[in-house]
Tab-separated table of C-alpha atoms in Angstrom:
chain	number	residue	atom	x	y	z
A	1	UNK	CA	-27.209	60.920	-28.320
A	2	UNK	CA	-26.581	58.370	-25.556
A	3	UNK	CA	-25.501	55.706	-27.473
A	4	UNK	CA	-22.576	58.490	-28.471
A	5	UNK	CA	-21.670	59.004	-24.697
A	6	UNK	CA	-21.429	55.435	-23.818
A	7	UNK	CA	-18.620	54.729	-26.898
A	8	UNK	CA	-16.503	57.813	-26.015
A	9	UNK	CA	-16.923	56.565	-22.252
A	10	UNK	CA	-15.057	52.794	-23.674
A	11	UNK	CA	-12.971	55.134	-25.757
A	12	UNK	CA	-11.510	56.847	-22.643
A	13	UNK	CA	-11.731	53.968	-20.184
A	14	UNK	CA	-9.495	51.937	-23.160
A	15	UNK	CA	-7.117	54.714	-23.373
A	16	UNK	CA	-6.776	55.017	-19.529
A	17	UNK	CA	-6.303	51.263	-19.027
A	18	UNK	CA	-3.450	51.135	-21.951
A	19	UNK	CA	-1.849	54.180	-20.500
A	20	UNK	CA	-1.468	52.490	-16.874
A	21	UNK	CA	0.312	49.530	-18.052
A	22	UNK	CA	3.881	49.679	-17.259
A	23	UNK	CA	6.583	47.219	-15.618
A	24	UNK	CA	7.321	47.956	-12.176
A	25	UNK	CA	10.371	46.336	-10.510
A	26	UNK	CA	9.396	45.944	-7.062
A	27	UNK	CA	12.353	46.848	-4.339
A	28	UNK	CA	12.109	44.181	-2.230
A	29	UNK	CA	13.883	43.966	1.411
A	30	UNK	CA	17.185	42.143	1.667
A	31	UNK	CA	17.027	40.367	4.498
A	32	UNK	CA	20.485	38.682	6.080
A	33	UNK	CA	21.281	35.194	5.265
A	34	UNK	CA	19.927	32.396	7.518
A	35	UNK	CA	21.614	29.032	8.189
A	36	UNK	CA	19.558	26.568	6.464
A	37	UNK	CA	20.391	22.823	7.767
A	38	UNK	CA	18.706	19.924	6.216
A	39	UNK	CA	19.568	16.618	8.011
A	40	UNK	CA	18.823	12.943	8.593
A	41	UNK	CA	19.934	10.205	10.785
A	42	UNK	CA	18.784	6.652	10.117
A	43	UNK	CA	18.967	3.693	11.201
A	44	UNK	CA	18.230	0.931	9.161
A	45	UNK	CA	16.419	-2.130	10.901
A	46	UNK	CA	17.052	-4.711	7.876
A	47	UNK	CA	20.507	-3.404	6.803
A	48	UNK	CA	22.952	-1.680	9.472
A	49	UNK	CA	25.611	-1.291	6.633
A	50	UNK	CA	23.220	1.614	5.370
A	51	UNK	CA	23.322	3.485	8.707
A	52	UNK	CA	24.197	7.052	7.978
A	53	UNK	CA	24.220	10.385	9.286
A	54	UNK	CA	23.907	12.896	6.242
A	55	UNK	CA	23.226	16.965	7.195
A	56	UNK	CA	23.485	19.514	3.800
A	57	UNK	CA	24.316	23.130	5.284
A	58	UNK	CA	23.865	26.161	3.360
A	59	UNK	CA	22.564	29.873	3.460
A	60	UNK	CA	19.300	31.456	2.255
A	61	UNK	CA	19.568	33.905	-0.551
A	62	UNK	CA	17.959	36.795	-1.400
A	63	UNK	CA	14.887	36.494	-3.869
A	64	UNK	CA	16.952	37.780	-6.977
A	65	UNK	CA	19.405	35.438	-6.127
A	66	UNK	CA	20.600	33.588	-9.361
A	67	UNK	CA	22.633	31.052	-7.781
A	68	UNK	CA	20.290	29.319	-5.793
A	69	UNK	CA	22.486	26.769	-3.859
A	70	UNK	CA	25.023	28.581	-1.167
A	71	UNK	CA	26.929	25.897	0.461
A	72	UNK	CA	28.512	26.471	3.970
A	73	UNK	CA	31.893	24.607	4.072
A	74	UNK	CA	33.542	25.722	7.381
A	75	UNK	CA	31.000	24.575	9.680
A	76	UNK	CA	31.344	22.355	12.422
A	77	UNK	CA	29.144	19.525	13.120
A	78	UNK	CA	29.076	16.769	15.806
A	79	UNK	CA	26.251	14.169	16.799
A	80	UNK	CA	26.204	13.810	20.650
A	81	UNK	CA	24.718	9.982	21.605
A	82	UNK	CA	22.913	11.183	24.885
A	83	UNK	CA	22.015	7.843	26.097
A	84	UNK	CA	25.653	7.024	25.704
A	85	UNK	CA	28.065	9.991	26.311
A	86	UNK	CA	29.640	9.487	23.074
A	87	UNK	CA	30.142	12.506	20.732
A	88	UNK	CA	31.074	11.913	16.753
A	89	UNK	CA	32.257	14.320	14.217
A	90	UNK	CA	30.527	14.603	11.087
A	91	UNK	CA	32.739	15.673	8.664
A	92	UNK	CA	32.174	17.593	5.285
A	93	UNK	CA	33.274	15.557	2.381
A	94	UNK	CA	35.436	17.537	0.129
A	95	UNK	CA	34.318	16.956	-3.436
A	96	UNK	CA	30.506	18.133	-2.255
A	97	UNK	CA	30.138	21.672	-0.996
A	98	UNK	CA	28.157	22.057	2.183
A	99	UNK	CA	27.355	18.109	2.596
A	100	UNK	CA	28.401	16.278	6.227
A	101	UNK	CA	28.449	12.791	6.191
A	102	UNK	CA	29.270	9.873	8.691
A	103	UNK	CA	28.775	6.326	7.917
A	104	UNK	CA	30.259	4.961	11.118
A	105	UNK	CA	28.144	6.802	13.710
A	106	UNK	CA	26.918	3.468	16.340
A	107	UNK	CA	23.029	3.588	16.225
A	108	UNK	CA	20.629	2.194	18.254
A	109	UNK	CA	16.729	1.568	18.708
A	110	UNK	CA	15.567	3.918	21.352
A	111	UNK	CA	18.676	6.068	21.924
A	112	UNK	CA	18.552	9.735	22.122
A	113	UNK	CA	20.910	11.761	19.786
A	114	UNK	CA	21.834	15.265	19.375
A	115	UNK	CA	23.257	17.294	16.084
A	116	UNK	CA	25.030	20.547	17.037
A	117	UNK	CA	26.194	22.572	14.215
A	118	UNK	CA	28.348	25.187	15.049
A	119	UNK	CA	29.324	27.820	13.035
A	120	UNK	CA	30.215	32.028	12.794
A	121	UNK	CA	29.884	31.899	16.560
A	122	UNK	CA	26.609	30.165	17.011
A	123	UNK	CA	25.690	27.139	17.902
A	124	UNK	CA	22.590	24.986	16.380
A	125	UNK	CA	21.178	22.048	18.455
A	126	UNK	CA	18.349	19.653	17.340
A	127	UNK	CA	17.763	16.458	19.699
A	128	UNK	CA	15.676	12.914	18.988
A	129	UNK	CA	15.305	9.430	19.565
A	130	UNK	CA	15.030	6.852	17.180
A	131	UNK	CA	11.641	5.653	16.950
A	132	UNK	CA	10.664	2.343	15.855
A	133	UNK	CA	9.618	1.724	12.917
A	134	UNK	CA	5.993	-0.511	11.963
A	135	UNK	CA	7.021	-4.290	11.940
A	136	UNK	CA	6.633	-5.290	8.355
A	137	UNK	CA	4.986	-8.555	6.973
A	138	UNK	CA	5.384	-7.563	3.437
A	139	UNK	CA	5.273	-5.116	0.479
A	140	UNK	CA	3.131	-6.443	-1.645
A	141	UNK	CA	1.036	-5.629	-5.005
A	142	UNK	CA	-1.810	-6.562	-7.454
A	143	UNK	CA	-3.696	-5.303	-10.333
A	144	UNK	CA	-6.774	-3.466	-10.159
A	145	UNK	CA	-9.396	-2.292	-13.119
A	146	UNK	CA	-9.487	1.773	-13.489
A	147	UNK	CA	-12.154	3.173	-11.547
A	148	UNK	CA	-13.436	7.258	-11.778
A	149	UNK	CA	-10.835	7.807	-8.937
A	150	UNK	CA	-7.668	5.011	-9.754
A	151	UNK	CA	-5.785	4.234	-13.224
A	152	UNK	CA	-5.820	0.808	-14.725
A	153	UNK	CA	-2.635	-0.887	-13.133
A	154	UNK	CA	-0.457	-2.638	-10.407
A	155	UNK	CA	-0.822	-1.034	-7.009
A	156	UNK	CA	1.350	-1.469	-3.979
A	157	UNK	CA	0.073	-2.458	-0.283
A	158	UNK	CA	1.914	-2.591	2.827
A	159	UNK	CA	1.075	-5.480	5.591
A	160	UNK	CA	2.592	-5.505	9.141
A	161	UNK	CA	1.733	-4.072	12.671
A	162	UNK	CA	2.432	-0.751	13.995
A	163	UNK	CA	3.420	0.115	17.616
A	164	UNK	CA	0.275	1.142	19.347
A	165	UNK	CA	1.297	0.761	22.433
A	166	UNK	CA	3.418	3.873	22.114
A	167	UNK	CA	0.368	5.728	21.450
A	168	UNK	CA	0.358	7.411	17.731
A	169	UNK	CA	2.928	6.622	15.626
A	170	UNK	CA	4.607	8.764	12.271
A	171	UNK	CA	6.148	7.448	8.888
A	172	UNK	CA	7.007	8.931	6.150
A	173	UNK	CA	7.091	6.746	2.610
A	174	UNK	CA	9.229	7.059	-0.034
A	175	UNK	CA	9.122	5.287	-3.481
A	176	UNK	CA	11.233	4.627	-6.145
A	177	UNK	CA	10.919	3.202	-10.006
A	178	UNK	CA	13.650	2.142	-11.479
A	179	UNK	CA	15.911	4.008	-8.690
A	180	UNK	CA	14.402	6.953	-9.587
A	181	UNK	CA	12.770	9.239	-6.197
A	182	UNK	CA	9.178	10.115	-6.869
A	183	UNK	CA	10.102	13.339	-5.476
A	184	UNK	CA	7.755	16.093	-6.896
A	185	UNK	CA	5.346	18.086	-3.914
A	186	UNK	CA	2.591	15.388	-4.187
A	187	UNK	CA	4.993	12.806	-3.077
A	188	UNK	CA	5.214	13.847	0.169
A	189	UNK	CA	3.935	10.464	1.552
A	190	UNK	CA	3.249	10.919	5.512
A	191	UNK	CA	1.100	8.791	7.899
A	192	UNK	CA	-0.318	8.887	11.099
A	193	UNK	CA	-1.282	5.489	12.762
A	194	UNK	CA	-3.973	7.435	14.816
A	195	UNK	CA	-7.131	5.471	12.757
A	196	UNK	CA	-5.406	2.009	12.465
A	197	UNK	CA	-4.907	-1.033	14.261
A	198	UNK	CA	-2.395	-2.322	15.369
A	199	UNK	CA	-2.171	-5.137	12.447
A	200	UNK	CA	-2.216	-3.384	9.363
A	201	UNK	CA	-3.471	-5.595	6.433
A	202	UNK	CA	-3.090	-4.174	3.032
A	203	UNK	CA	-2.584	-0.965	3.155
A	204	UNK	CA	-2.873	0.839	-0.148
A	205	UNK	CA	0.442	2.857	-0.239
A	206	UNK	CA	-1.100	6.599	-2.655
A	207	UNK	CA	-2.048	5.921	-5.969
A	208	UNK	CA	0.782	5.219	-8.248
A	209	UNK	CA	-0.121	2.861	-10.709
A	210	UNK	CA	2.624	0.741	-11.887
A	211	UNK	CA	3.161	-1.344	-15.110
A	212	UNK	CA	4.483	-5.088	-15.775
A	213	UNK	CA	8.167	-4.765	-15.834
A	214	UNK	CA	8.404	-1.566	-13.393
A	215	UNK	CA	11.051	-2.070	-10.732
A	216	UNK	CA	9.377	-0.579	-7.660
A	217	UNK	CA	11.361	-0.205	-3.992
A	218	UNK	CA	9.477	1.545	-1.021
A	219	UNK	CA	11.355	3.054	2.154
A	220	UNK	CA	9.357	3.317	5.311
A	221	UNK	CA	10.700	6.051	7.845
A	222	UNK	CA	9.792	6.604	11.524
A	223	UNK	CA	9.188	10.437	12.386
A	224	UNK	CA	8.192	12.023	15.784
A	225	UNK	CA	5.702	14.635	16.431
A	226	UNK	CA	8.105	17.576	15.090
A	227	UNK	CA	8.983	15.816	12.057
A	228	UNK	CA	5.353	14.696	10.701
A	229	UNK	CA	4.145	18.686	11.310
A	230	UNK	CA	6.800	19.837	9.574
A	231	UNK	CA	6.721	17.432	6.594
A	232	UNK	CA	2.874	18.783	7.001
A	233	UNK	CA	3.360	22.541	6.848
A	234	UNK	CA	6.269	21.872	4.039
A	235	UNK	CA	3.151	19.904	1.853
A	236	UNK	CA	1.063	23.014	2.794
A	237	UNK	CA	3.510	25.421	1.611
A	238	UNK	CA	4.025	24.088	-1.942
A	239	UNK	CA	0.404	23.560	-2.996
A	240	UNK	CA	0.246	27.085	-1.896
A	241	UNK	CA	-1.197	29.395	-4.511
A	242	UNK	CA	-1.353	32.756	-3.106
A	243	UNK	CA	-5.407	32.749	-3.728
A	244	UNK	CA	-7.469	34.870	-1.867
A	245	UNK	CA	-8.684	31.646	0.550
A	246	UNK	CA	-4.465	30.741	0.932
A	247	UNK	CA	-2.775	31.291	4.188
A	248	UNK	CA	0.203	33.768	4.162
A	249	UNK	CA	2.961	31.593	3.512
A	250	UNK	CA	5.918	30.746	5.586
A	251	UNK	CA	8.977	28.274	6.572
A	252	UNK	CA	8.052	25.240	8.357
A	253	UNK	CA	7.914	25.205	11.955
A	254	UNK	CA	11.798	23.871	12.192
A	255	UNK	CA	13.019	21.489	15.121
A	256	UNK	CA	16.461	23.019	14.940
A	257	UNK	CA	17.428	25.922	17.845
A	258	UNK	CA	19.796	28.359	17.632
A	259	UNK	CA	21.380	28.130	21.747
A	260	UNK	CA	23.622	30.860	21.639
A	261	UNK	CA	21.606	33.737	19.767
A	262	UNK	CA	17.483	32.341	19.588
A	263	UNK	CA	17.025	35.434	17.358
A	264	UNK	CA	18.853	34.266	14.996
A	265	UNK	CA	17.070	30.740	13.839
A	266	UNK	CA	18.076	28.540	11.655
A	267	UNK	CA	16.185	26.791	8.766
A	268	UNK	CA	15.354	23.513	7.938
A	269	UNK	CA	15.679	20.243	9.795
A	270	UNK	CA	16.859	17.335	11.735
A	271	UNK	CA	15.241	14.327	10.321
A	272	UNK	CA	15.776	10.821	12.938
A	273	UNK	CA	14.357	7.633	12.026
A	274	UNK	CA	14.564	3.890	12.122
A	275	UNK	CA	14.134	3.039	8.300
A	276	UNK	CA	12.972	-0.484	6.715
A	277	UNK	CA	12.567	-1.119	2.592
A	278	UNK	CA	11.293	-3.352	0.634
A	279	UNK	CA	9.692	-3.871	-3.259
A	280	UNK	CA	9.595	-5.540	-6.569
A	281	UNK	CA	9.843	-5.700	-11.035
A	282	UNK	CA	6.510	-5.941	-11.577
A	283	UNK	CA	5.432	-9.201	-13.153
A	284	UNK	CA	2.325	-10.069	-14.927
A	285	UNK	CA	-0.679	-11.760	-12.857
A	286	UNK	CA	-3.952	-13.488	-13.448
């Protein structure tokens, strides 16, 4: 008799489970658009003809928002060189919605410079210096066997001295192959000079492997403080899997202010560095 109660039990707890399955469409809030400003300013130590101030400005969209990208065109934007007086306009270039660019904007190691971007009645400051960036000796690479933790191949290492004497120091890498941007959320290459000398000798720069023939170039950026914890919390944030052991999730801490209304924030941010590159095709060695 009991083994009949226990299969109309699974009869009825299968029929109740099949019956609750339905789609829900979930009403979620629509919140008002923010300003969303995503901008750099470098300075390039080996090449001054790269200089460039480049800010994208756009508006958040809702999360059943198909179109994704929602340029803001009618913005005004000006860099202020505080160590100067000098203001320059940044101008948005009309064949790429929302994108500001100035290629002419004087730069200089150690100056402080602010980005205001004005626009519907507010006003959006973010202020830096440019840092230096580590003195570098060379970029340089050789082959090593696979291991349980590296692939079989050519690895790059960076050689130079960092700053100390400024206390801790921020970069950000960035690498290309064949002027292509490793640019996927593990490629978020940031460093803190906090456990290194001051003479850095072959640094292992992540764990690309590369093959003969590869044409590799690395970019080394200077950050501050606000910059390296938000490149941090961004990392964070997209290796974020909404398991039970996550943190909620949220927008990086920005370094952008909204003067006029500071309820109203924008997001994003105001990237200023002193930049050097360097790299190489592959070739085969003994």
């Amino acid at each position: 008799m009991r083994s009949i109660v226990v299969y109309l039990s699974v009869i009825v707890i299968a029929s109740v489970l099949g019956a609750c399955r339905e789609v829900i469409d979930f009403e979620l809030p629509v919140d008002q658009p923010q300003l969303v400003i995503e901008g750099s300013m470098t300075y390039w130590a080996d090449d001054a003809q790269r200089n460039e101030v480049r800010v994208i400005v756009s508006t958040s969209g809702n999360y059943y928002n198909e179109d994704g990208f929602n340029p803001v065109t009618e913005a005004s934007l000006q860099v202020d060189d505080l160590t100067n007086g000098n203001t320059y306009d940044i101008p948005q270039i009309e064949d790429e919605p929302g994108l500001y660019r100035n290629t002419s904007v004087p730069m200089e190691l150690g100056n402080s410079y602010r980005l205001r971007v004005m626009y519907e009645g507010n006003e959006y400051e973010s202020t830096s210096a440019i840092l230096p960036v580590a003195e570098l000796d060379s970029f340089s690479y050789r082959y090593r066997e696979e291991t349980a933790f590296l692939d079989e191949g050519y690895y790059f290492f960076f050689s130079g001295r960092t700053p100390k004497e400024r206390g801790t120091n921020y970069y950000r890498f960035k690498i290309y192959e064949d002027d292509s941007l490793y640019d996927d959320r593990g490629d978020y290459l940031i460093q803190s000079d906090e456990f290194l000398r001051a003479k850095i000798d072959t640094l292992q720069l992540a764990n690309y492997a590369f093959e003969v023939g590869d044409s590799v170039r690395i970019e080394m950026y200077s950050l501050d403080k606000d910059m390296f914890r938000y490149y941090n919390e961004l990392v964070e944030l997209l290796f974020n899997d909404g398991g039970l052991f996550s943190s909620p999730p949220r927008n990086p801490t920005t370094n952008i202010i909204n003067t006029t209304n500071p309820d109203n924030p924008s997001l994003g941010f105001f990237q200023v560095s002193s930049a050097l590159g360097g790299g190489a095709t592959i070739e085969e060695r003994e």
